Amino acid sequence: MGIKRRNWALAVAPLALVLLAATGCDSTGAGTGTGTSDAGAKPKAAPSSTPVASVCAKPAAGPAKAPAGAVTVDPAVVGDLAAKTKNSPPGTTFWLRPGKHRLEADRYAQVLPKKGDQYLGAPGAVFDGGKKNQYAFGGSAPDVTIRHLTVQHFVAPQDEGVVNHDSADGWVIEHATIQYNSAAGLMAGSRQQMRANCLRENGQYGLNAYKGTGLLSGLVLEGNEIVGNNTGDWERLRKGCGCTGGVKFWAVNGADVRGNWVHDNRGTGLWADTNNNDFRIEKNVIEANDGAALIYETSYNAVIRNNTIRRNNWVDGRKQAKAGDSFPFATVYISESGGEPRVKARTDKIEIYGNELENNWSGITLWENADRFCNSPANTSSGDCTLLVKKTGSCAKPAIAKPPLYADCRWKTQRVDIHDNRFVLETSVVKCTEKCDRMAVLSNYGTYPDWSPYKGERVAEAITLAQHNSWHDNTYIGPWKFVAQDTSKVITSGEWQRAPYQQDKGSTFRAQAGG
């Protein structure tokens, strides 16, 4: 864990209709943005013309009376929820009365559900850690359900989570408000379904989808509002940790991320990092996050479609530009990720289409670090290897210099198809004059380690000209520029369309009015 962004030196349609309300509510009615910036540089989420999951301001109420057969939990009895869970058989339904429910003062006190247990909160039911307890719900029991419950003020350690702390499989979390906790509000196991939740102002992540051993599979993240997370500002505390944002996915095989409102998070909105595969990211509204709207890093095979992506990356992009960094920090950042037919998925490429990108700091960057590969000291993915190589140590001299390892020891940005998107940039809105207007495909000059077979411009030439990365049939409004091969080559749309790049065939370009 702790992935740096780059290293130079080294399925339920009826429910979806219920969840997505075209309310037009902005972030001031659904949570507070927590990003830091220069005065006036941090945007607020604007009213949306796209339906958004505005659930924090008015969460759906739970049952006012205990369902038949449910065990009633009394907020006046400290530890009542944990004790009754322990003393009840698997598959019990628990109904939490209105009021503040607490655990014993021990920091490790927590609820340990049994298989099939269900927890239902009455209107006004709050499970509060009192800033003493680390975890709310833990253990390995599968198929647990939590609905209509507010979970707050737990103090999990860094990279750990409060709800489903141990990443058990098959959990369902719906209509819950998980807020004001340290680290991650929510962890995930395989087949976990998370719908219509408010994940608000947690210290590190709203959701950390990480199991620790093996791949997670079959996640559904639908109709949630994910707002104001990373209140601890971990990137400032641990510079370059790559450990913050609205949602982080680690080694997830198969995820549907749809209809969510991801806004006003400090850092990245959605970040898939290291050996994720088979993602569908669609119909989300992603806006006003300090960093990128979406990072897809050292991962495979995804469809990113029909999202509204606006006013992201103003804080992080402006900060890097002021520091003199010429790298095209983008709002959609595809880093060492691509389509790979040998990895089973619903697609064999990364396809980005039908999205509206409006007034973000830059557009889409396709990047590949020439020095980052399996067994390289410059690999920031904590010793992980690609999904095509079983043993990291096999990526070594002399075998790595020949097929198949020459190709398979790298996460490659390849087979990325970017089409039928609309890119709008008004510099008067973003309040920028340069470096906020980039679309890019590039790498660095390979230098490290001394036994690397990827030295020089090999990777830069491959990602730009030989790995089937394509822009076409897009609409551009505004003063867009393009970066090809390396940061020194900033070119016009005409140069971008001509040989050797031949990008954006069938696309239209129109200068912005005013600004």
Short mmCIF file of C-alpha atoms in Angstrom, two decimals:
data_model
loop_
_atom_site.label_atom_id
_atom_site.label_comp_id
_atom_site.label_asym_id
_atom_site.label_seq_id
_atom_site.Cartn_x
_atom_site.Cartn_y
_atom_site.Cartn_z
CA MET A 1 0.00 0.00 0.00
CA GLY A 2 1.00 3.62 -0.16
CA ILE A 3 1.27 4.00 -3.92
CA LYS A 4 2.86 7.12 -5.34
CA ARG A 5 1.32 8.58 -8.46
CA ARG A 6 4.56 8.59 -10.38
CA ASN A 7 8.26 8.04 -9.80
CA TRP A 8 10.66 9.85 -12.09
CA ALA A 9 13.92 8.99 -10.36
CA LEU A 10 13.40 5.49 -9.78
CA ALA A 11 -26.85 -4.67 -10.88
CA VAL A 12 -30.10 -3.72 -9.74
CA ALA A 13 -31.93 -1.30 -12.07
CA PRO A 14 -35.20 -0.85 -10.10
CA LEU A 15 -33.30 0.05 -6.95
CA ALA A 16 -31.12 2.45 -8.93
CA LEU A 17 -34.23 4.38 -9.93
CA VAL A 18 -35.11 4.78 -6.26
CA LEU A 19 -31.61 5.80 -5.23
CA LEU A 20 -31.02 8.41 -7.92
CA ALA A 21 -33.07 11.52 -7.22
CA ALA A 22 -32.62 14.51 -9.46
CA THR A 23 -32.59 16.83 -6.50
CA GLY A 24 -30.04 19.34 -7.67
CA CYS A 25 -28.79 19.56 -4.08
CA ASP A 26 -25.26 20.90 -3.80
CA SER A 27 -22.56 19.94 -1.34
CA THR A 28 -23.51 22.66 1.12
CA GLY A 29 -26.73 20.78 1.77
CA ALA A 30 -25.13 17.37 1.97
CA GLY A 31 -21.81 17.78 3.70
CA THR A 32 -18.91 20.17 3.94
CA GLY A 33 -15.96 20.24 1.61
CA THR A 34 -12.71 19.87 3.52
CA GLY A 35 -10.07 20.59 0.89
CA THR A 36 -7.31 23.07 1.50
CA SER A 37 -6.39 25.59 -1.15
CA ASP A 38 -5.60 29.16 -1.93
CA ALA A 39 -8.47 31.53 -1.33
CA GLY A 40 -11.10 31.02 -3.97
CA ALA A 41 -9.36 28.02 -5.56
CA LYS A 42 -11.54 25.26 -4.08
CA PRO A 43 -14.80 24.87 -6.00
CA LYS A 44 -18.06 23.92 -4.40
CA ALA A 45 -20.18 21.26 -6.02
CA ALA A 46 -22.66 22.95 -8.29
CA PRO A 47 -26.28 21.92 -8.73
CA SER A 48 -26.35 18.92 -11.04
CA SER A 49 -28.34 18.44 -14.21
CA THR A 50 -27.42 14.76 -13.93
CA PRO A 51 -29.30 12.77 -11.27
CA VAL A 52 -27.22 12.51 -8.11
CA ALA A 53 -27.40 10.32 -5.04
CA SER A 54 -28.06 13.12 -2.56
CA VAL A 55 -28.53 10.92 0.49
CA CYS A 56 -26.58 12.69 3.26
CA ALA A 57 -29.01 15.57 3.63
CA LYS A 58 -32.04 13.33 3.95
CA PRO A 59 -31.26 9.65 4.52
CA ALA A 60 -34.09 7.16 4.23
CA ALA A 61 -35.64 6.37 7.60
CA GLY A 62 -35.51 2.92 9.11
CA PRO A 63 -38.40 0.99 10.67
CA ALA A 64 -40.09 2.87 13.54
CA LYS A 65 -41.12 -0.43 15.17
CA ALA A 66 -39.23 -3.65 15.67
CA PRO A 67 -39.92 -6.18 12.90
CA ALA A 68 -41.52 -9.43 13.96
CA GLY A 69 -38.98 -11.69 15.64
CA ALA A 70 -36.30 -9.02 15.95
CA VAL A 71 -34.19 -8.57 19.08
CA THR A 72 -34.57 -5.04 20.42
CA VAL A 73 -31.38 -3.22 21.42
CA ASP A 74 -31.56 -0.59 24.19
CA PRO A 75 -29.31 2.50 23.90
CA ALA A 76 -29.52 3.03 27.67
CA VAL A 77 -27.55 -0.19 28.26
CA VAL A 78 -23.87 0.25 27.42
CA GLY A 79 -22.65 -2.67 25.32
CA ASP A 80 -26.16 -4.03 24.73
CA LEU A 81 -25.65 -4.50 20.99
CA ALA A 82 -22.40 -6.46 21.37
CA ALA A 83 -23.78 -8.59 24.19
CA LYS A 84 -27.04 -9.49 22.47
CA THR A 85 -25.17 -10.32 19.25
CA LYS A 86 -22.90 -12.67 21.22
CA ASN A 87 -25.82 -14.39 22.93
CA SER A 88 -28.06 -14.80 19.87
CA PRO A 89 -27.91 -17.49 17.16
CA PRO A 90 -26.74 -16.81 13.59
CA GLY A 91 -29.27 -15.15 11.36
CA THR A 92 -30.78 -12.94 14.06
CA THR A 93 -32.31 -9.57 13.22
CA PHE A 94 -31.48 -6.76 15.65
CA TRP A 95 -33.52 -3.54 15.84
CA LEU A 96 -31.74 -0.60 17.43
CA ARG A 97 -34.04 1.81 19.25
CA PRO A 98 -33.69 5.57 18.70
CA GLY A 99 -30.80 7.04 20.67
CA LYS A 100 -27.06 6.77 21.04
CA HIS A 101 -25.77 3.19 21.34
CA ARG A 102 -22.32 2.65 22.86
CA LEU A 103 -19.80 -0.11 23.47
CA GLU A 104 -17.76 -0.77 26.57
CA ALA A 105 -14.85 1.65 26.98
CA ASP A 106 -12.22 -0.89 25.83
CA ARG A 107 -10.77 0.33 22.52
CA TYR A 108 -11.03 -3.19 21.05
CA ALA A 109 -14.68 -3.61 22.06
CA GLN A 110 -16.78 -4.19 18.93
CA VAL A 111 -19.77 -6.05 17.58
CA LEU A 112 -18.87 -9.47 16.14
CA PRO A 113 -21.81 -10.56 14.01
CA LYS A 114 -22.67 -14.16 13.20
CA LYS A 115 -23.49 -15.43 9.71
CA GLY A 116 -26.61 -13.83 8.31
CA ASP A 117 -27.19 -11.36 11.13
CA GLN A 118 -29.12 -8.20 10.30
CA TYR A 119 -28.89 -4.81 12.02
CA LEU A 120 -31.70 -2.30 11.48
CA GLY A 121 -31.66 1.19 12.91
CA ALA A 122 -34.83 2.96 13.95
CA PRO A 123 -35.12 6.65 13.03
CA GLY A 124 -32.52 8.41 15.18
CA ALA A 125 -30.49 5.27 16.02
CA VAL A 126 -26.78 6.14 16.25
CA PHE A 127 -23.90 3.76 16.99
CA ASP A 128 -21.23 6.00 18.51
CA GLY A 129 -17.64 5.02 19.31
CA GLY A 130 -17.15 8.01 21.58
CA LYS A 131 -13.68 8.48 20.05
CA LYS A 132 -12.57 5.56 22.24
CA ASN A 133 -13.56 2.39 20.36
CA GLN A 134 -11.61 1.51 17.23
CA TYR A 135 -14.13 -0.70 15.42
CA ALA A 136 -17.90 -0.86 15.14
CA PHE A 137 -18.48 -4.17 13.31
CA GLY A 138 -15.75 -6.78 12.74
CA GLY A 139 -15.09 -10.49 12.49
CA SER A 140 -15.20 -12.96 9.62
CA ALA A 141 -18.90 -13.88 9.54
CA PRO A 142 -20.35 -13.64 6.02
CA ASP A 143 -23.64 -12.30 4.71
CA VAL A 144 -24.25 -9.64 7.36
CA THR A 145 -26.69 -6.80 6.65
CA ILE A 146 -26.62 -3.27 8.10
CA ARG A 147 -29.39 -0.82 7.21
CA HIS A 148 -30.59 2.60 8.37
CA LEU A 149 -27.90 3.06 11.00
CA THR A 150 -25.58 5.99 11.69
CA VAL A 151 -22.05 4.89 12.68
CA GLN A 152 -19.74 7.62 13.92
CA HIS A 153 -16.79 8.68 16.10
CA PHE A 154 -14.78 5.45 15.91
CA VAL A 155 -10.99 5.73 15.82
CA ALA A 156 -9.60 2.96 13.63
CA PRO A 157 -5.82 3.03 12.98
CA GLN A 158 -4.42 4.10 9.61
CA ASP A 159 -5.55 1.96 6.63
CA GLU A 160 -8.06 0.10 8.80
CA GLY A 161 -11.83 0.52 8.81
CA VAL A 162 -14.75 0.87 11.18
CA VAL A 163 -17.55 -1.13 9.51
CA ASN A 164 -16.64 -4.65 8.32
CA HIS A 165 -13.20 -4.13 9.77
CA ASP A 166 -12.02 -7.63 8.80
CA SER A 167 -13.34 -7.50 5.20
CA ALA A 168 -15.77 -10.41 5.60
CA ASP A 169 -17.60 -11.53 2.47
CA GLY A 170 -21.15 -10.98 1.33
CA TRP A 171 -22.08 -7.99 3.49
CA VAL A 172 -24.88 -5.63 2.49
CA ILE A 173 -24.75 -2.04 3.74
CA GLU A 174 -27.69 0.15 2.73
CA HIS A 175 -29.11 3.52 3.80
CA ALA A 176 -26.38 3.86 6.44
CA THR A 177 -24.58 7.05 7.42
CA ILE A 178 -20.91 6.37 8.21
CA GLN A 179 -19.28 9.60 9.29
CA TYR A 180 -16.68 11.38 11.42
CA ASN A 181 -14.52 8.29 11.94
CA SER A 182 -10.74 7.96 11.76
CA ALA A 183 -9.10 6.03 8.89
CA ALA A 184 -11.73 4.35 6.65
CA GLY A 185 -15.42 4.45 7.41
CA LEU A 186 -16.00 1.19 5.59
CA MET A 187 -13.97 -1.84 4.49
CA ALA A 188 -15.12 -4.41 1.92
CA GLY A 189 -15.13 -8.15 1.35
CA SER A 190 -16.07 -10.08 -1.77
CA ARG A 191 -19.65 -9.78 -3.01
CA GLN A 192 -20.21 -6.74 -0.82
CA GLN A 193 -23.10 -4.51 -1.82
CA MET A 194 -23.13 -0.87 -0.71
CA ARG A 195 -26.17 1.15 -1.72
CA ALA A 196 -27.65 4.53 -0.83
CA ASN A 197 -25.16 5.22 1.97
CA CYS A 198 -23.70 8.51 3.15
CA LEU A 199 -19.92 8.10 3.57
CA ARG A 200 -19.03 11.47 5.00
CA GLU A 201 -15.98 13.18 6.49
CA ASN A 202 -13.99 10.14 7.54
CA GLY A 203 -10.35 10.65 8.40
CA GLN A 204 -8.73 8.74 5.54
CA TYR A 205 -11.27 7.13 3.16
CA GLY A 206 -15.00 6.75 2.86
CA LEU A 207 -14.35 3.18 1.67
CA ASN A 208 -11.13 1.18 1.63
CA ALA A 209 -11.78 -1.93 -0.48
CA TYR A 210 -8.82 -3.99 0.67
CA LYS A 211 -8.70 -7.54 1.99
CA GLY A 212 -5.01 -8.13 2.63
CA THR A 213 -4.88 -11.61 1.10
CA GLY A 214 -6.08 -12.49 -2.38
CA LEU A 215 -8.45 -10.63 -4.66
CA LEU A 216 -11.77 -9.17 -3.66
CA SER A 217 -14.49 -9.88 -6.19
CA GLY A 218 -17.98 -8.80 -7.12
CA LEU A 219 -18.30 -5.39 -5.45
CA VAL A 220 -21.32 -3.15 -6.00
CA LEU A 221 -21.10 0.53 -5.03
CA GLU A 222 -24.36 2.13 -6.10
CA GLY A 223 -26.20 5.34 -5.32
CA ASN A 224 -23.96 6.45 -2.45
CA GLU A 225 -22.92 9.97 -1.53
CA ILE A 226 -19.19 10.07 -0.78
CA VAL A 227 -18.23 13.49 0.49
CA GLY A 228 -15.57 15.33 2.48
CA ASN A 229 -13.34 12.36 3.26
CA ASN A 230 -9.64 12.49 4.22
CA THR A 231 -10.19 15.02 6.95
CA GLY A 232 -6.83 13.90 8.36
CA ASP A 233 -5.05 15.19 5.23
CA TRP A 234 -2.80 12.13 5.12
CA GLU A 235 -0.87 13.20 2.03
CA ARG A 236 0.43 16.14 4.01
CA LEU A 237 1.33 13.94 6.98
CA ARG A 238 2.96 11.28 4.79
CA LYS A 239 3.97 12.96 1.57
CA GLY A 240 3.44 10.74 -1.46
CA CYS A 241 1.71 7.97 0.51
CA GLY A 242 -1.10 7.58 -2.03
CA CYS A 243 -3.32 6.61 0.89
CA THR A 244 -6.27 8.97 0.78
CA GLY A 245 -9.45 9.97 -0.99
CA GLY A 246 -13.11 9.21 -1.29
CA VAL A 247 -12.70 5.52 -2.21
CA LYS A 248 -9.63 3.32 -2.66
CA PHE A 249 -9.78 -0.09 -4.37
CA TRP A 250 -6.93 -2.60 -3.97
CA ALA A 251 -6.81 -5.87 -5.96
CA VAL A 252 -10.53 -6.00 -6.72
CA ASN A 253 -11.66 -8.37 -9.47
CA GLY A 254 -15.03 -7.16 -10.72
CA ALA A 255 -16.70 -3.98 -9.48
CA ASP A 256 -19.75 -2.00 -10.53
CA VAL A 257 -19.47 1.63 -9.42
CA ARG A 258 -22.58 3.42 -10.60
CA GLY A 259 -24.85 6.29 -9.75
CA ASN A 260 -22.71 7.66 -6.92
CA TRP A 261 -22.15 11.31 -6.03
CA VAL A 262 -18.46 11.64 -5.20
CA HIS A 263 -17.65 15.21 -4.24
CA ASP A 264 -15.61 17.58 -2.13
CA ASN A 265 -13.13 14.96 -0.97
CA ARG A 266 -9.61 16.01 -0.06
CA GLY A 267 -7.51 14.18 -2.62
CA THR A 268 -8.77 11.78 -5.30
CA GLY A 269 -12.44 10.92 -5.70
CA LEU A 270 -12.18 7.28 -6.89
CA TRP A 271 -8.81 5.50 -6.94
CA ALA A 272 -8.28 1.92 -8.16
CA ASP A 273 -4.72 0.97 -7.27
CA THR A 274 -2.75 -2.22 -8.02
CA ASN A 275 -4.10 -5.27 -9.86
CA ASN A 276 -7.73 -4.28 -10.04
CA ASN A 277 -9.64 -5.73 -12.99
CA ASP A 278 -13.04 -5.64 -14.67
CA PHE A 279 -14.46 -2.33 -13.43
CA ARG A 280 -17.56 -0.60 -14.71
CA ILE A 281 -17.63 3.01 -13.58
CA GLU A 282 -20.78 4.60 -14.93
CA LYS A 283 -23.40 7.28 -14.38
CA ASN A 284 -21.57 8.83 -11.45
CA VAL A 285 -21.31 12.53 -10.68
CA ILE A 286 -17.72 13.22 -9.62
CA GLU A 287 -17.06 16.83 -8.79
CA ALA A 288 -15.10 19.35 -6.74
CA ASN A 289 -12.55 16.88 -5.39
CA ASP A 290 -9.17 18.43 -4.54
CA GLY A 291 -7.33 15.87 -6.68
CA ALA A 292 -8.20 13.75 -9.67
CA ALA A 293 -11.76 12.58 -10.16
CA LEU A 294 -10.50 9.09 -11.04
CA ILE A 295 -7.16 7.29 -10.96
CA TYR A 296 -6.89 3.81 -12.49
CA GLU A 297 -3.39 2.60 -11.59
CA THR A 298 -1.45 -0.61 -12.36
CA SER A 299 -4.74 -2.30 -13.19
CA TYR A 300 -6.66 -3.90 -16.05
CA ASN A 301 -9.80 -3.85 -18.19
CA ALA A 302 -12.40 -1.21 -17.36
CA VAL A 303 -15.36 0.63 -18.84
CA ILE A 304 -15.68 4.27 -17.75
CA ARG A 305 -18.83 5.69 -19.31
CA ASN A 306 -21.61 8.25 -19.00
CA ASN A 307 -20.16 10.03 -15.98
CA THR A 308 -20.40 13.75 -15.20
CA ILE A 309 -16.92 14.88 -14.13
CA ARG A 310 -16.45 18.54 -13.28
CA ARG A 311 -14.38 21.01 -11.28
CA ASN A 312 -11.94 18.38 -10.03
CA ASN A 313 -8.20 18.69 -9.39
CA TRP A 314 -8.22 22.46 -8.86
CA VAL A 315 -6.22 22.23 -5.64
CA ASP A 316 -3.67 19.53 -6.47
CA GLY A 317 -3.25 20.60 -10.10
CA ARG A 318 -2.72 24.25 -9.22
CA LYS A 319 -0.27 23.32 -6.47
CA GLN A 320 1.90 21.30 -8.85
CA ALA A 321 1.78 23.99 -11.52
CA LYS A 322 2.86 26.67 -9.05
CA ALA A 323 5.75 24.43 -8.02
CA GLY A 324 6.94 24.42 -11.65
CA ASP A 325 6.06 20.79 -12.35
CA SER A 326 5.48 20.25 -16.07
CA PHE A 327 3.74 16.88 -15.66
CA PRO A 328 0.16 16.94 -17.01
CA PHE A 329 -1.72 16.24 -13.78
CA ALA A 330 -5.15 15.24 -15.07
CA THR A 331 -8.62 14.73 -13.71
CA VAL A 332 -8.76 11.19 -15.19
CA TYR A 333 -5.37 9.56 -14.74
CA ILE A 334 -4.67 6.16 -16.32
CA SER A 335 -1.35 5.08 -14.86
CA GLU A 336 0.30 1.84 -16.03
CA SER A 337 -3.14 0.39 -16.74
CA GLY A 338 -4.69 -1.03 -19.86
CA GLY A 339 -6.70 -3.67 -21.62
CA GLU A 340 -5.35 -7.20 -21.38
CA PRO A 341 -7.24 -10.03 -23.15
CA ARG A 342 -5.44 -12.67 -21.09
CA VAL A 343 -7.03 -11.37 -17.89
CA LYS A 344 -10.67 -12.45 -17.90
CA ALA A 345 -13.16 -9.60 -17.72
CA ARG A 346 -16.30 -8.18 -19.34
CA THR A 347 -14.05 -6.15 -21.65
CA ASP A 348 -10.51 -6.55 -22.96
CA LYS A 349 -9.62 -2.86 -23.01
CA ILE A 350 -10.06 0.34 -21.07
CA GLU A 351 -12.89 2.17 -22.78
CA ILE A 352 -13.70 5.75 -21.78
CA TYR A 353 -16.77 7.13 -23.53
CA GLY A 354 -19.93 9.17 -23.17
CA ASN A 355 -18.50 11.26 -20.33
CA GLU A 356 -18.97 14.98 -19.76
CA LEU A 357 -15.76 16.58 -18.42
CA GLU A 358 -16.30 20.22 -17.58
CA ASN A 359 -13.90 22.76 -16.12
CA ASN A 360 -11.52 20.33 -14.51
CA TRP A 361 -7.80 20.96 -14.14
CA SER A 362 -6.75 19.21 -17.39
CA GLY A 363 -8.37 16.20 -18.99
CA ILE A 364 -7.13 12.63 -19.43
CA THR A 365 -3.51 11.53 -19.03
CA LEU A 366 -2.24 8.11 -20.11
CA TRP A 367 1.05 7.50 -18.31
CA GLU A 368 3.60 4.74 -17.96
CA ASN A 369 6.70 4.97 -15.78
CA ALA A 370 9.59 3.36 -17.66
CA ASP A 371 11.33 2.50 -14.39
CA ARG A 372 8.30 0.86 -12.73
CA PHE A 373 8.00 -2.88 -13.29
CA CYS A 374 8.05 -6.12 -11.32
CA ASN A 375 11.17 -6.53 -9.18
CA SER A 376 12.40 -3.00 -9.86
CA PRO A 377 13.37 -0.89 -6.84
CA ALA A 378 11.35 1.86 -8.53
CA ASN A 379 8.15 -0.19 -8.29
CA THR A 380 6.11 1.65 -5.68
CA SER A 381 3.47 -1.11 -5.52
CA SER A 382 5.00 -2.67 -2.41
CA GLY A 383 6.62 -5.61 -4.17
CA ASP A 384 3.54 -6.67 -6.13
CA CYS A 385 3.85 -8.07 -9.63
CA THR A 386 1.51 -8.05 -12.61
CA LEU A 387 -1.32 -10.56 -12.94
CA LEU A 388 0.65 -12.21 -15.76
CA VAL A 389 3.71 -13.21 -13.73
CA LYS A 390 3.43 -15.59 -10.77
CA LYS A 391 6.82 -14.94 -9.18
CA THR A 392 8.15 -11.41 -8.86
CA GLY A 393 11.71 -12.71 -8.69
CA SER A 394 11.49 -14.13 -12.20
CA CYS A 395 11.54 -10.54 -13.55
CA ALA A 396 15.32 -10.36 -13.43
CA LYS A 397 18.31 -10.31 -15.72
CA PRO A 398 18.74 -11.98 -18.20
CA ALA A 399 15.19 -13.44 -18.65
CA ILE A 400 13.38 -10.10 -18.38
CA ALA A 401 15.07 -8.85 -21.56
CA LYS A 402 13.32 -11.49 -23.72
CA PRO A 403 9.71 -12.58 -24.39
CA PRO A 404 7.45 -13.24 -22.64
CA LEU A 405 8.80 -11.49 -19.54
CA TYR A 406 9.88 -8.35 -21.38
CA ALA A 407 6.18 -7.59 -21.91
CA ASP A 408 4.62 -9.37 -18.94
CA CYS A 409 6.77 -7.88 -16.17
CA ARG A 410 5.30 -4.42 -16.91
CA TRP A 411 1.91 -2.98 -16.16
CA LYS A 412 1.26 -1.43 -19.56
CA THR A 413 -0.94 1.46 -20.57
CA GLN A 414 -2.33 -0.16 -23.68
CA ARG A 415 -5.62 -0.65 -25.53
CA VAL A 416 -7.15 2.51 -24.07
CA ASP A 417 -10.03 3.75 -26.24
CA ILE A 418 -11.21 7.32 -25.52
CA HIS A 419 -14.18 8.36 -27.65
CA ASP A 420 -17.45 10.28 -27.75
CA ASN A 421 -16.63 12.38 -24.71
CA ARG A 422 -17.19 16.11 -24.32
CA PHE A 423 -14.30 18.14 -22.88
CA VAL A 424 -15.09 21.71 -21.83
CA LEU A 425 -12.52 24.13 -20.42
CA GLU A 426 -13.26 27.76 -19.51
CA THR A 427 -10.04 29.20 -18.14
CA SER A 428 -12.00 32.09 -16.61
CA VAL A 429 -13.88 29.57 -14.47
CA VAL A 430 -10.89 27.45 -13.52
CA LYS A 431 -8.89 30.66 -13.10
CA CYS A 432 -5.79 29.45 -14.87
CA THR A 433 -3.65 30.53 -17.79
CA GLU A 434 -1.53 27.43 -18.41
CA LYS A 435 -0.98 23.77 -17.45
CA CYS A 436 -4.70 23.26 -16.81
CA ASP A 437 -5.48 22.51 -20.46
CA ARG A 438 -3.68 19.23 -21.16
CA MET A 439 -4.59 15.89 -22.70
CA ALA A 440 -1.60 13.55 -22.65
CA VAL A 441 -0.04 10.21 -23.52
CA LEU A 442 3.54 9.91 -22.30
CA SER A 443 6.31 8.26 -20.33
CA ASN A 444 9.64 9.24 -18.84
CA TYR A 445 13.13 8.38 -20.09
CA GLY A 446 14.07 4.99 -18.62
CA THR A 447 17.15 5.10 -16.39
CA TYR A 448 16.83 2.68 -13.47
CA PRO A 449 17.92 0.13 -12.34
CA ASP A 450 21.13 -0.51 -14.27
CA TRP A 451 19.90 -3.94 -15.45
CA SER A 452 16.58 -2.60 -16.75
CA PRO A 453 15.73 -3.56 -20.36
CA TYR A 454 13.45 -0.49 -20.58
CA LYS A 455 16.07 2.26 -20.64
CA GLY A 456 15.90 5.26 -22.90
CA GLU A 457 12.82 6.13 -24.93
CA ARG A 458 11.54 2.59 -25.49
CA VAL A 459 8.53 2.91 -23.21
CA ALA A 460 7.73 6.47 -24.28
CA GLU A 461 7.65 5.43 -27.92
CA ALA A 462 5.60 2.32 -27.17
CA ILE A 463 2.86 4.04 -25.13
CA THR A 464 2.58 6.85 -27.67
CA LEU A 465 2.76 4.95 -30.94
CA ALA A 466 2.57 1.18 -30.49
CA GLN A 467 0.22 0.19 -27.67
CA HIS A 468 -3.11 0.92 -29.36
CA ASN A 469 -4.07 3.95 -27.28
CA SER A 470 -6.60 6.02 -29.18
CA TRP A 471 -8.62 9.22 -28.89
CA HIS A 472 -11.37 9.67 -31.51
CA ASP A 473 -14.80 11.24 -32.10
CA ASN A 474 -14.58 13.55 -29.10
CA THR A 475 -15.80 17.14 -28.73
CA TYR A 476 -13.41 19.80 -27.40
CA ILE A 477 -14.49 23.26 -26.29
CA GLY A 478 -11.74 25.52 -25.04
CA PRO A 479 -8.00 26.09 -25.52
CA TRP A 480 -6.88 22.48 -25.29
CA LYS A 481 -3.26 21.44 -25.75
CA PHE A 482 -1.81 17.97 -26.07
CA VAL A 483 1.28 16.27 -24.66
CA ALA A 484 2.80 13.35 -26.57
CA GLN A 485 5.64 11.00 -25.65
CA ASP A 486 7.24 13.17 -22.93
CA THR A 487 6.56 16.39 -21.04
CA SER A 488 8.64 18.50 -23.44
CA LYS A 489 6.30 17.90 -26.39
CA VAL A 490 3.31 20.19 -25.91
CA ILE A 491 1.51 20.35 -29.26
CA THR A 492 -1.58 21.82 -30.90
CA SER A 493 -4.70 19.92 -31.90
CA GLY A 494 -3.52 19.95 -35.51
CA GLU A 495 -0.19 18.39 -34.62
CA TRP A 496 -2.01 15.89 -32.39
CA GLN A 497 -4.14 14.80 -35.34
CA ARG A 498 -1.29 14.52 -37.84
CA ALA A 499 1.43 11.87 -38.13
CA PRO A 500 3.07 10.38 -36.20
CA TYR A 501 0.37 10.63 -33.50
CA GLN A 502 -2.80 10.57 -35.63
CA GLN A 503 -5.08 11.03 -32.64
CA ASP A 504 -8.65 12.33 -32.41
CA LYS A 505 -9.84 11.29 -35.85
CA GLY A 506 -13.43 12.49 -36.23
CA SER A 507 -13.19 14.85 -33.25
CA THR A 508 -14.28 18.50 -33.28
CA PHE A 509 -12.45 21.46 -31.76
CA ARG A 510 -13.97 24.81 -30.88
CA ALA A 511 -12.31 27.69 -29.06
CA GLN A 512 -14.14 28.77 -25.94
CA ALA A 513 -16.20 31.95 -26.00
CA GLY A 514 -14.73 34.58 -23.72
CA GLY A 515 -12.34 33.85 -20.85
#
